[in-house]
PDB file of C-alpha atoms and ligand atoms in Angstrom:
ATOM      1  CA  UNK A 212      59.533  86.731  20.889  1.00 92.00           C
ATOM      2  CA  UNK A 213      59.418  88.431  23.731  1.00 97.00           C
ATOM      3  CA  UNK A 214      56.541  91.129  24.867  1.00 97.00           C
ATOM      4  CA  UNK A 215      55.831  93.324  27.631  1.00 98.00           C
ATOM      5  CA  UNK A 216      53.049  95.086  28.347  1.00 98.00           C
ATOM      6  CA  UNK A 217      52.282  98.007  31.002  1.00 98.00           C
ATOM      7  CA  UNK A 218      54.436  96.552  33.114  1.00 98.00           C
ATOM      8  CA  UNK A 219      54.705  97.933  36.759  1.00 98.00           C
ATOM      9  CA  UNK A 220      56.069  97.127  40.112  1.00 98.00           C
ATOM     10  CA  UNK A 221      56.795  98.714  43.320  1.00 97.00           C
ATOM     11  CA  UNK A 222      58.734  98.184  46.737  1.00 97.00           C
ATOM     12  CA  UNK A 223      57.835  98.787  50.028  1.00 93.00           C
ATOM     13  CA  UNK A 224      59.983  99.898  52.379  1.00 92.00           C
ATOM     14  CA  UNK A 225      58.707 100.056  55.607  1.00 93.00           C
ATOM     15  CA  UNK A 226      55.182 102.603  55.125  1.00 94.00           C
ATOM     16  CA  UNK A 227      57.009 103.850  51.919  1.00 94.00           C
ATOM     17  CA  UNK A 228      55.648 102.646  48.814  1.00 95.00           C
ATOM     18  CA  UNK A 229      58.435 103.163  46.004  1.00 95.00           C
ATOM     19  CA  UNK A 230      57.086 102.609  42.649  1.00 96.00           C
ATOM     20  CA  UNK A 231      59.992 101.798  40.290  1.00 97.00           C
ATOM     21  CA  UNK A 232      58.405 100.483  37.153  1.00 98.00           C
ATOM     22  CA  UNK A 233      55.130 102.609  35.918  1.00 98.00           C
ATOM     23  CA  UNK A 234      53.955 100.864  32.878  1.00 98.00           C
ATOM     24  CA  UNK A 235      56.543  99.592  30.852  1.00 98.00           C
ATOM     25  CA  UNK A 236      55.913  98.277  27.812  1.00 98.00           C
ATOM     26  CA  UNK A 237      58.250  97.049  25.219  1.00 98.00           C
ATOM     27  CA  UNK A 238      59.462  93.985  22.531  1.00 97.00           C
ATOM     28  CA  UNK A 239      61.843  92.082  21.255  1.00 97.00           C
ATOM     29  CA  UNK A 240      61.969  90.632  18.254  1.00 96.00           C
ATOM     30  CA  UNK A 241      63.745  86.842  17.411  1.00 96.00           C
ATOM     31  CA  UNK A 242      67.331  87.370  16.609  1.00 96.00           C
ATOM     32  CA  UNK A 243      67.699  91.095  17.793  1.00 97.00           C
ATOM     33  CA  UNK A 244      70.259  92.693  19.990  1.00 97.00           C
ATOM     34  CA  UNK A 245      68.905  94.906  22.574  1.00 98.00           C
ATOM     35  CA  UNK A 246      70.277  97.084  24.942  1.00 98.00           C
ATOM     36  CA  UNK A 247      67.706  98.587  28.177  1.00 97.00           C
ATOM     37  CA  UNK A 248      69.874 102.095  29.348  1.00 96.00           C
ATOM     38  CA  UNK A 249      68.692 104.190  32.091  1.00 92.00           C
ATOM     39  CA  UNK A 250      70.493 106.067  34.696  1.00 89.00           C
ATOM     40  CA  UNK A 251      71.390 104.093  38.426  1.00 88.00           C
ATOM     41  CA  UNK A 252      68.531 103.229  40.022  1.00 91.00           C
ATOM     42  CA  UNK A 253      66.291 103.577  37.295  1.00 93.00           C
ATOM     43  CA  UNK A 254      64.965 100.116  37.173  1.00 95.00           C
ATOM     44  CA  UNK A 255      66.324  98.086  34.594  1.00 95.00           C
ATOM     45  CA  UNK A 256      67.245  95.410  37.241  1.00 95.00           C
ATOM     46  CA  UNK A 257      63.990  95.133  38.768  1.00 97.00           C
ATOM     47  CA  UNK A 258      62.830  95.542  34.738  1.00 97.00           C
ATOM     48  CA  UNK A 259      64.894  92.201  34.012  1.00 96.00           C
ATOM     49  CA  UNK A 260      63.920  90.272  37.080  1.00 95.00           C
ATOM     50  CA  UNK A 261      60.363  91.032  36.417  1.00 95.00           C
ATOM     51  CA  UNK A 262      61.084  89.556  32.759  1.00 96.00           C
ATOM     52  CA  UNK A 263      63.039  86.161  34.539  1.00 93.00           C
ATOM     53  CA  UNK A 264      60.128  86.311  36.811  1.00 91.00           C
ATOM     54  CA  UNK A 265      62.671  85.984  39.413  1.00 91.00           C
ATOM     55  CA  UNK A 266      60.721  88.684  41.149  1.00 93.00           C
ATOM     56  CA  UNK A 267      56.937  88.848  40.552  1.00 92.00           C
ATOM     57  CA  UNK A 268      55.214  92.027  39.270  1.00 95.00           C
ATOM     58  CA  UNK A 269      52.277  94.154  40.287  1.00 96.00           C
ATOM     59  CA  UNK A 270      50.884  94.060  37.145  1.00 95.00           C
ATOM     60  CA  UNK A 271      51.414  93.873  33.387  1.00 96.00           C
ATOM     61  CA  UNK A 272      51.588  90.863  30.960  1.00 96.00           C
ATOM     62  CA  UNK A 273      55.042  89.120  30.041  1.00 97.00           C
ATOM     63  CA  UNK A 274      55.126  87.055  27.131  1.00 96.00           C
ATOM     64  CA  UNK A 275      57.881  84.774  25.912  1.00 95.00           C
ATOM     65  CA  UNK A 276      57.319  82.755  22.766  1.00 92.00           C
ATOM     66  CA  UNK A 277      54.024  81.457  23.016  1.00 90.00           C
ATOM     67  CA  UNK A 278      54.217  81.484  26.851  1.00 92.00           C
ATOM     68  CA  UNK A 279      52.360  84.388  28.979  1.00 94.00           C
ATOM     69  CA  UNK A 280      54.661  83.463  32.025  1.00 93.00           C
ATOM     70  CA  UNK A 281      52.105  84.545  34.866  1.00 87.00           C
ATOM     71  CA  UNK A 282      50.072  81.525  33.884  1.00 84.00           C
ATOM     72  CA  UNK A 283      52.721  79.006  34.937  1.00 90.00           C
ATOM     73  CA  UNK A 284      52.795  77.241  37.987  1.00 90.00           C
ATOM     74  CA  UNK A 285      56.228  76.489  39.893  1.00 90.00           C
ATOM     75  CA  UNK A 286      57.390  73.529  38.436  1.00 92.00           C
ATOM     76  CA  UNK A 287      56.472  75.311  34.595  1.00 92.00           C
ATOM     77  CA  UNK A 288      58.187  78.422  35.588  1.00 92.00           C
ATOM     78  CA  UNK A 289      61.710  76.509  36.870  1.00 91.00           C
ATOM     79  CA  UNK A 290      61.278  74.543  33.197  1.00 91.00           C
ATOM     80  CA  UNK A 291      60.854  78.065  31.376  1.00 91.00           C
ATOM     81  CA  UNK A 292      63.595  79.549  32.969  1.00 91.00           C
ATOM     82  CA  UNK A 293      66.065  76.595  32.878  1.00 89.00           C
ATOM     83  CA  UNK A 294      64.737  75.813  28.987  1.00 88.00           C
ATOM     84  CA  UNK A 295      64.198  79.291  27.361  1.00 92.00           C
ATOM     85  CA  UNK A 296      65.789  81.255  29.192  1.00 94.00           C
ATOM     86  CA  UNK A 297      69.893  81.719  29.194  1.00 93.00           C
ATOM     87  CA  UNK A 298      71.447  84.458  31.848  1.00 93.00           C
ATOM     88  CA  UNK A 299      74.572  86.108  31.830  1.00 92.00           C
ATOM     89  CA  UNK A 300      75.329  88.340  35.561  1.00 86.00           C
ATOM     90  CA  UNK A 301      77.809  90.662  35.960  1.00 83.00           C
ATOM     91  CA  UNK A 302      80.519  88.605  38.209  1.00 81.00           C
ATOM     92  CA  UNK A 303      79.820  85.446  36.022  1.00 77.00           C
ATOM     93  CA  UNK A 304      78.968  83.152  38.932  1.00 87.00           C
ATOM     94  CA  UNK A 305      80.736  80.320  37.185  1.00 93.00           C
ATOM     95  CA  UNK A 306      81.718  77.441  39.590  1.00 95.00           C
ATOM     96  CA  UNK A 307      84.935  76.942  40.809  1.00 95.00           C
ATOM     97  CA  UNK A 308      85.148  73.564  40.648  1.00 97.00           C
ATOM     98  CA  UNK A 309      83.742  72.858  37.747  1.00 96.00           C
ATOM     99  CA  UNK A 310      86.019  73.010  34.395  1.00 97.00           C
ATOM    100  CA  UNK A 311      85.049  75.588  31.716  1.00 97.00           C
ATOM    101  CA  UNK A 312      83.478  72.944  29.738  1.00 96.00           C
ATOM    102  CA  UNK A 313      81.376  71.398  32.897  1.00 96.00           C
ATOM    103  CA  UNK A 314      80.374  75.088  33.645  1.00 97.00           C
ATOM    104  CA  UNK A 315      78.634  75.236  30.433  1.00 97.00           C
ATOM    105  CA  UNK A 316      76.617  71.973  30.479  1.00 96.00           C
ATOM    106  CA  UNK A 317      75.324  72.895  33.737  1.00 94.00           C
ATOM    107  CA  UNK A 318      72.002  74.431  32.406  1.00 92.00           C
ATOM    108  CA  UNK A 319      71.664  71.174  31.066  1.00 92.00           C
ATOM    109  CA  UNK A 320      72.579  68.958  33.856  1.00 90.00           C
ATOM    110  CA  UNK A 321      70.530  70.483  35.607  1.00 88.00           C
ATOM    111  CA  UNK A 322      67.979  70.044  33.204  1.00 84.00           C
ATOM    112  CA  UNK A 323      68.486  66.409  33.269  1.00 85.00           C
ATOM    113  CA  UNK A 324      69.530  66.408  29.508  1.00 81.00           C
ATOM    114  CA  UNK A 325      73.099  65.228  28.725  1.00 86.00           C
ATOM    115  CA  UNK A 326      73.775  63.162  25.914  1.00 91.00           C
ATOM    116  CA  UNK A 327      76.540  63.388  22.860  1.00 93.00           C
ATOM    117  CA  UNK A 328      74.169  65.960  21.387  1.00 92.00           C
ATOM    118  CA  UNK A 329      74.607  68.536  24.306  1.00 93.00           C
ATOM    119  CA  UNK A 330      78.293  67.458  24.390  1.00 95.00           C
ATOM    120  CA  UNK A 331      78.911  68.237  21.235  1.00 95.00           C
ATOM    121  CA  UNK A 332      76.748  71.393  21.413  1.00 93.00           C
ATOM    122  CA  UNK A 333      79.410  72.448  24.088  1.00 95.00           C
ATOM    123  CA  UNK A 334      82.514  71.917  22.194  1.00 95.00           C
ATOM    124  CA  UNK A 335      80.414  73.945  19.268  1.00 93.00           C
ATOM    125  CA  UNK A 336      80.373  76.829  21.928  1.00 93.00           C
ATOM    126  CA  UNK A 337      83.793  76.769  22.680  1.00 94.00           C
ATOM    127  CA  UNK A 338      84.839  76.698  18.734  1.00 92.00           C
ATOM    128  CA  UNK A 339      82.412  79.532  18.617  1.00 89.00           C
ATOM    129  CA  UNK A 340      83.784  81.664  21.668  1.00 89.00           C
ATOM    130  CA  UNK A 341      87.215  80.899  21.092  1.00 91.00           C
ATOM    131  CA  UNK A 342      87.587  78.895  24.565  1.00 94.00           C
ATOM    132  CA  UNK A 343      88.546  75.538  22.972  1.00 96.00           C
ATOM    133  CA  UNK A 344      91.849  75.823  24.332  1.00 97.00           C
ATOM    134  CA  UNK A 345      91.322  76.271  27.781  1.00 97.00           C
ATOM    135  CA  UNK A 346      88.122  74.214  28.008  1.00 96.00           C
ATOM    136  CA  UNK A 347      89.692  72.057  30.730  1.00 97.00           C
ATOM    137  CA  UNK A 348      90.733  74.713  33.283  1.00 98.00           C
ATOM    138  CA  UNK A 349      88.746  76.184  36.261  1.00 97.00           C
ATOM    139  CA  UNK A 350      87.893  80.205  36.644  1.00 96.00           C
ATOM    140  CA  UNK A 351      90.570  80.833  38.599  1.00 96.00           C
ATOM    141  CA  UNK A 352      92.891  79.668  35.490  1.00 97.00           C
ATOM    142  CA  UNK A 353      91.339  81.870  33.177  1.00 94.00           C
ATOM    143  CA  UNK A 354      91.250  85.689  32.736  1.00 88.00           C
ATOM    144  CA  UNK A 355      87.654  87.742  33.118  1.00 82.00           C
ATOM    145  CA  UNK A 356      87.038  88.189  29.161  1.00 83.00           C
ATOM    146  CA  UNK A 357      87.557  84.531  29.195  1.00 88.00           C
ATOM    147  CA  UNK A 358      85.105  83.977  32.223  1.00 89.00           C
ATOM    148  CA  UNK A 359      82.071  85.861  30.545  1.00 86.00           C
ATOM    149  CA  UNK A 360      82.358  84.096  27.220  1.00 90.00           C
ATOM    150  CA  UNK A 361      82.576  81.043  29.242  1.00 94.00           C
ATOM    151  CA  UNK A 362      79.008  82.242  30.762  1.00 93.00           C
ATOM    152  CA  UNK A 363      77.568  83.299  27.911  1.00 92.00           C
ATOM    153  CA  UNK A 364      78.332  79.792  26.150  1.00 94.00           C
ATOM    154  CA  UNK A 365      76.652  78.327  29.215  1.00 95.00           C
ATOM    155  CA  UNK A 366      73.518  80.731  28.797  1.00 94.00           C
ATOM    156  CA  UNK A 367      73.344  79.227  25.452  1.00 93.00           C
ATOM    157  CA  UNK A 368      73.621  75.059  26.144  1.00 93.00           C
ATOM    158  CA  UNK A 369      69.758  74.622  26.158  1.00 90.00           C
ATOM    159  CA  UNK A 370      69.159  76.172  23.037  1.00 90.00           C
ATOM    160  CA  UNK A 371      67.305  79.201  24.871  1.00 91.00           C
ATOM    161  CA  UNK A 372      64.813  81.343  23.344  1.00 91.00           C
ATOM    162  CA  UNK A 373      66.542  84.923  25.022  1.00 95.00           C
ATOM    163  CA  UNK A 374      69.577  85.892  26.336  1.00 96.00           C
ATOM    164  CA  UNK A 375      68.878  87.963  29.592  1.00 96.00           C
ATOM    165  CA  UNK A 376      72.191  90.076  30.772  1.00 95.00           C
ATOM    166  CA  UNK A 377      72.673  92.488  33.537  1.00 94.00           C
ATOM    167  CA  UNK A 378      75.680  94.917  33.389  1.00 92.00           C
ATOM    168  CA  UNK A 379      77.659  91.999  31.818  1.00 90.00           C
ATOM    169  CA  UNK A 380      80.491  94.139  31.197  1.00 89.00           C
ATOM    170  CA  UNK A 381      80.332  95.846  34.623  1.00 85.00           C
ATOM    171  CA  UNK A 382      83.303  94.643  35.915  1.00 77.00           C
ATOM    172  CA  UNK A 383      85.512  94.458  33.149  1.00 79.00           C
ATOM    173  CA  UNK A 384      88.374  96.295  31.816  1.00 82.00           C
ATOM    174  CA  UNK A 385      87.374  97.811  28.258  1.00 83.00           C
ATOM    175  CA  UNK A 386      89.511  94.530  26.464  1.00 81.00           C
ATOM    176  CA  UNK A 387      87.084  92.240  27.802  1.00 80.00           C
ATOM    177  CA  UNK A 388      84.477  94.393  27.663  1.00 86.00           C
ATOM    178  CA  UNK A 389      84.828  93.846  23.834  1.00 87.00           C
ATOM    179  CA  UNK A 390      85.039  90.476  24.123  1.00 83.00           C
ATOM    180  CA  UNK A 391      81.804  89.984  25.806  1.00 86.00           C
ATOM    181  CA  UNK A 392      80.280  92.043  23.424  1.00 91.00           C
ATOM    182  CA  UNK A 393      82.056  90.167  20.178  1.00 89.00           C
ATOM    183  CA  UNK A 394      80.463  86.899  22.507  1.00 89.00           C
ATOM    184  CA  UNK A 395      76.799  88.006  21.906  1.00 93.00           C
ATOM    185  CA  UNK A 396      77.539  88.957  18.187  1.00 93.00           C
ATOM    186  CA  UNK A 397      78.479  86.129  17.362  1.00 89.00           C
ATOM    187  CA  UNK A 398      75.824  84.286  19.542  1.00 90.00           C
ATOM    188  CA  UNK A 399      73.808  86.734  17.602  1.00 93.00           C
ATOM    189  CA  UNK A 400      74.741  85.893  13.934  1.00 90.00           C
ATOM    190  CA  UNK A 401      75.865  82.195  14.610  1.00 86.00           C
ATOM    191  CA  UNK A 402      73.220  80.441  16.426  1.00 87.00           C
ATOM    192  CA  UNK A 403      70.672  83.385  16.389  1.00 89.00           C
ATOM    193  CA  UNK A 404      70.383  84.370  19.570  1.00 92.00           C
ATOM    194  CA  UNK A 405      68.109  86.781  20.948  1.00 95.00           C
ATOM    195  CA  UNK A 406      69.943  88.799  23.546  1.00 96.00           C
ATOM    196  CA  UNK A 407      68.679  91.593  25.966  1.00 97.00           C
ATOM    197  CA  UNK A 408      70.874  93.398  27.947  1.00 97.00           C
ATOM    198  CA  UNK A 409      70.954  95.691  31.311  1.00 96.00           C
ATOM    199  CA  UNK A 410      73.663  98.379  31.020  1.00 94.00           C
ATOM    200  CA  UNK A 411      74.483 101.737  32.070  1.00 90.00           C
ATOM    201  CA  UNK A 412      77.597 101.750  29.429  1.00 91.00           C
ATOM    202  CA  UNK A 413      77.193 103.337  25.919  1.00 93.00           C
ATOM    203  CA  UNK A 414      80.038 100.942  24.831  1.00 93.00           C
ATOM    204  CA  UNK A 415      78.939  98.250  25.108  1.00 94.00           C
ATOM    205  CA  UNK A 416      74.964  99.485  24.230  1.00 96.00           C
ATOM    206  CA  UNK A 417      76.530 100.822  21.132  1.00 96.00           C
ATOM    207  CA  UNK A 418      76.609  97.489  18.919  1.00 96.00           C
ATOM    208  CA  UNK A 419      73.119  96.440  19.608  1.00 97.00           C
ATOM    209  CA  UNK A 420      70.354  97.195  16.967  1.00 97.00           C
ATOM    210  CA  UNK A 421      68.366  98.736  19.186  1.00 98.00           C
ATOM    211  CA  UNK A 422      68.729 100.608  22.712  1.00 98.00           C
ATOM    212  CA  UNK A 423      65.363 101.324  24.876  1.00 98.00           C
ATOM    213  CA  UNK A 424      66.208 104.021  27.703  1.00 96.00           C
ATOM    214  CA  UNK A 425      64.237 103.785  30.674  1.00 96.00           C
ATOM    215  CA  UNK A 426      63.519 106.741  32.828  1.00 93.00           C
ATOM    216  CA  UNK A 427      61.181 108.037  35.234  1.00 90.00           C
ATOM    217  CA  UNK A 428      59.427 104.341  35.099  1.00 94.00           C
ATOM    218  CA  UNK A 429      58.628 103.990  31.557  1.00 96.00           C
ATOM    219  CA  UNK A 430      60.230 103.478  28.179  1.00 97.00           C
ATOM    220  CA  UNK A 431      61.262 107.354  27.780  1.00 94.00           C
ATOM    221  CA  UNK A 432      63.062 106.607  23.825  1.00 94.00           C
ATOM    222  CA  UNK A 433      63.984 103.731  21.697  1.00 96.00           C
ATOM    223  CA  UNK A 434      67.192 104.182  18.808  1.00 97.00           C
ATOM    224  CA  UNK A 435      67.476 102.553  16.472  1.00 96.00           C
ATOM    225  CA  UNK A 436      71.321 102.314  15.284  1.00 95.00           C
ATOM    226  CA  UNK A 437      69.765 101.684  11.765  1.00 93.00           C
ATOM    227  CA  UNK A 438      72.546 102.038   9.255  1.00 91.00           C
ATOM    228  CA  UNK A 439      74.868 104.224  11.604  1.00 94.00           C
ATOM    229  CA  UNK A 440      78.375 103.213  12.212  1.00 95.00           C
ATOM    230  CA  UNK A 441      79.216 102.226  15.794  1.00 95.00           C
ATOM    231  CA  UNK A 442      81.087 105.146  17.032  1.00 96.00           C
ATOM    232  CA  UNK A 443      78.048 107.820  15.750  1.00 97.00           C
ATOM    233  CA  UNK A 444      75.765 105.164  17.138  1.00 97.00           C
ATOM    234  CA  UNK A 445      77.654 105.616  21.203  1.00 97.00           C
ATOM    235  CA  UNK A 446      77.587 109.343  20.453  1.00 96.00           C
ATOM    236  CA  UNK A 447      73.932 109.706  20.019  1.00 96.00           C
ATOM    237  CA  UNK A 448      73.380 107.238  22.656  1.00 96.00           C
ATOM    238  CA  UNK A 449      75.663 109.593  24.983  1.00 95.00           C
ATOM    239  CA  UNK A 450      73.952 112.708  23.511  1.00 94.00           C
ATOM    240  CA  UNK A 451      70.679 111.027  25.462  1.00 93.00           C
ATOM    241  CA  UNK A 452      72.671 110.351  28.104  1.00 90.00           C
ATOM    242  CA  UNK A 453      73.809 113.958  28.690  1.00 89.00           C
ATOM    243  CA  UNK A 454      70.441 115.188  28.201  1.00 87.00           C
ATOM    244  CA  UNK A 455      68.947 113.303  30.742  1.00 83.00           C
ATOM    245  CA  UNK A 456      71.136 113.938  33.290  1.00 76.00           C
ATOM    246  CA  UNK A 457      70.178 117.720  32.506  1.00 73.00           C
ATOM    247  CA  UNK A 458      66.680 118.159  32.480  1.00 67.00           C
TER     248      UNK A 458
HETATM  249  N1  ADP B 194      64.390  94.650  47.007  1.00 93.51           N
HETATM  250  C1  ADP B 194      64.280  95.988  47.007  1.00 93.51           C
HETATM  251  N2  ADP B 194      63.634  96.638  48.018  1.00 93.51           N
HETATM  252  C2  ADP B 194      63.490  97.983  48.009  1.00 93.51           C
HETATM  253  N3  ADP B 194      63.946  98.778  47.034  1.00 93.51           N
HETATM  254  C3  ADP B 194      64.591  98.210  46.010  1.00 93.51           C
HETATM  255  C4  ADP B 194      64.793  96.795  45.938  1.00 93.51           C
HETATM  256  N4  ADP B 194      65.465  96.510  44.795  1.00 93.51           N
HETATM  257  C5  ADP B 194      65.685  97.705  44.186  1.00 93.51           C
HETATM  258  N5  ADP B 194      65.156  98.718  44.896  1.00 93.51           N
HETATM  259  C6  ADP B 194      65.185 100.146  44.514  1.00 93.51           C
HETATM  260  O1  ADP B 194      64.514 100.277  43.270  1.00 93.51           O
HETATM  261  C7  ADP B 194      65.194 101.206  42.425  1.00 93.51           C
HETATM  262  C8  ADP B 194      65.580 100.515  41.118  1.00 93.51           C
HETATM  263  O2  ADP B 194      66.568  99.544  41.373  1.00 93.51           O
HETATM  264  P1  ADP B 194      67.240  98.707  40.208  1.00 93.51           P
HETATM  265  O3  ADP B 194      66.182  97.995  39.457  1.00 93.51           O
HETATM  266  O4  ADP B 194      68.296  97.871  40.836  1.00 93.51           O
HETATM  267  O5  ADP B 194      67.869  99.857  39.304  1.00 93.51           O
HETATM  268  P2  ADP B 194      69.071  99.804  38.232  1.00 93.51           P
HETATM  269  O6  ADP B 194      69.373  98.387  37.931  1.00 93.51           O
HETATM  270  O7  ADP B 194      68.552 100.587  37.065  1.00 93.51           O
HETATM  271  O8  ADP B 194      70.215 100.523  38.876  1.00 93.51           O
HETATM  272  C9  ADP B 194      66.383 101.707  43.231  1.00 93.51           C
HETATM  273  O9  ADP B 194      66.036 102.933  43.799  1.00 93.51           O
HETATM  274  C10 ADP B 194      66.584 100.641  44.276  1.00 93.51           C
HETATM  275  O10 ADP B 194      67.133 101.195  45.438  1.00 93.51           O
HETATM  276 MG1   MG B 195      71.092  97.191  38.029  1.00 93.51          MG
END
């Protein structure tokens, strides 16, 4: 589904070079739930904007589906990203004049692709999320949890190959933290979805299948949660944490 390989990228900063990324490599399989940890500043934005090729990379080979996504031109690139690829940001960005239901076709207005199909694909999502009710109000009707499940229905419209999140539950209380989270399960085991997501939070990290911790530039440890329960699952995930921060 989704590869990277040796992956690296640096900023400049006047004479300073500051290499962030020093040969990451990593995958995703269709359908999983993954979780990129690191400490702040440790590169998993860059990581994910490398991935979105919203920012290009030094060096290293992306591949998404079938797609190696330094090959495309422009006009490719804007179709890969609008097509297969769904994002979810940590304050939303939902418009405020658009309903909740307008908000999520607007991958797919913008794709020029509206018929009944997508329109009943939306009223799927909001069955699916829960947001049915409120499906005609604007954000500033609506409380956060109800925002972010909002946006990750809209990262969804097009059918997208991956999910790509960063810090989605940065700004929430821990209530609608969960309710983010309970979003991508169920995008996960309803409409298998592939989802991989930035986050400093253990939480939230702690119901994916798999967590890759970045450090130093490079993939430093993959877990696996396997067959552990949740709650042992954040504990060994803040176990790493800890141990990072001491060494
Ligand atoms: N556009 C930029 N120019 C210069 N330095 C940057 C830029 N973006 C990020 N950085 C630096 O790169 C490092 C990694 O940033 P980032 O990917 O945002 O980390 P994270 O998301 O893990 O907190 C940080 O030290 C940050 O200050
Ligand atoms: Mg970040």
């Amino acid at each position: 589904m989704l590869t990277v390989q040796d992956l690296h990228k640096s900023y400049q900063t006047g004479k300073t070079i500051y290499e962030v990324l020093k040969g990451v490599s990593l995958h995703v399989e269709k359908g999983e739930f993954v979780a990129v940890m690191g400490p702040s500043g440790s590169g998993k934005t860059t990581l994910l904007n490398c991935i979105s090729c919203y920012i290009p990379a030094d060096r290293g080979i992306i591949t998404l589906g079938n797609t190696e996504l330094a090959n495309l031109g422009e006009d490719a690139l804007a179709q890969v990203r609008n097509r297969q690829m769904g994002f979810v940001f940590q304050d939303f960005l939902l418009l405020d004049g658009l309903t909740v239901r307008q908000n999520i076709l607007l991958p797919a207005i913008i794709g020029g692709s509206v018929n009944t199909l997508v329109e009943e694909r939306a009223n799927q999502l909001c069955d699916v999320f829960g947001i049915s009710p409120i499906r005609d109000k604007y954000p500033a009707e609506i409380s956060g949890g109800e925002k972010q499940r909002t946006a990750v229905a809209r990262a969804l419209i097009n059918h997208p190959l991956l999910i790509l999140a960063d810090e989605p539950t940065g700004n929430l209380d821990s209530k609608s933290s969960r309710a983010v989270i309970h979003a991508f399960e169920q995008a996960q085991k309803s409409l298998d979805a592939t989802i991989f997501m930035v986050t400093h939070d253990s939480f939230a990290a702690s119901f994916c299948d798999r967590v890759i911790i970045l450090r130093d530039g490079v993939v430093w440890q993959t877990l696996e949660r396997a067959a552990l329960d949740r709650t042992s699952f954040q504990n060994q995930l803040l176990d790493v944490v800890r141990d990072m921060g001491k060494e």
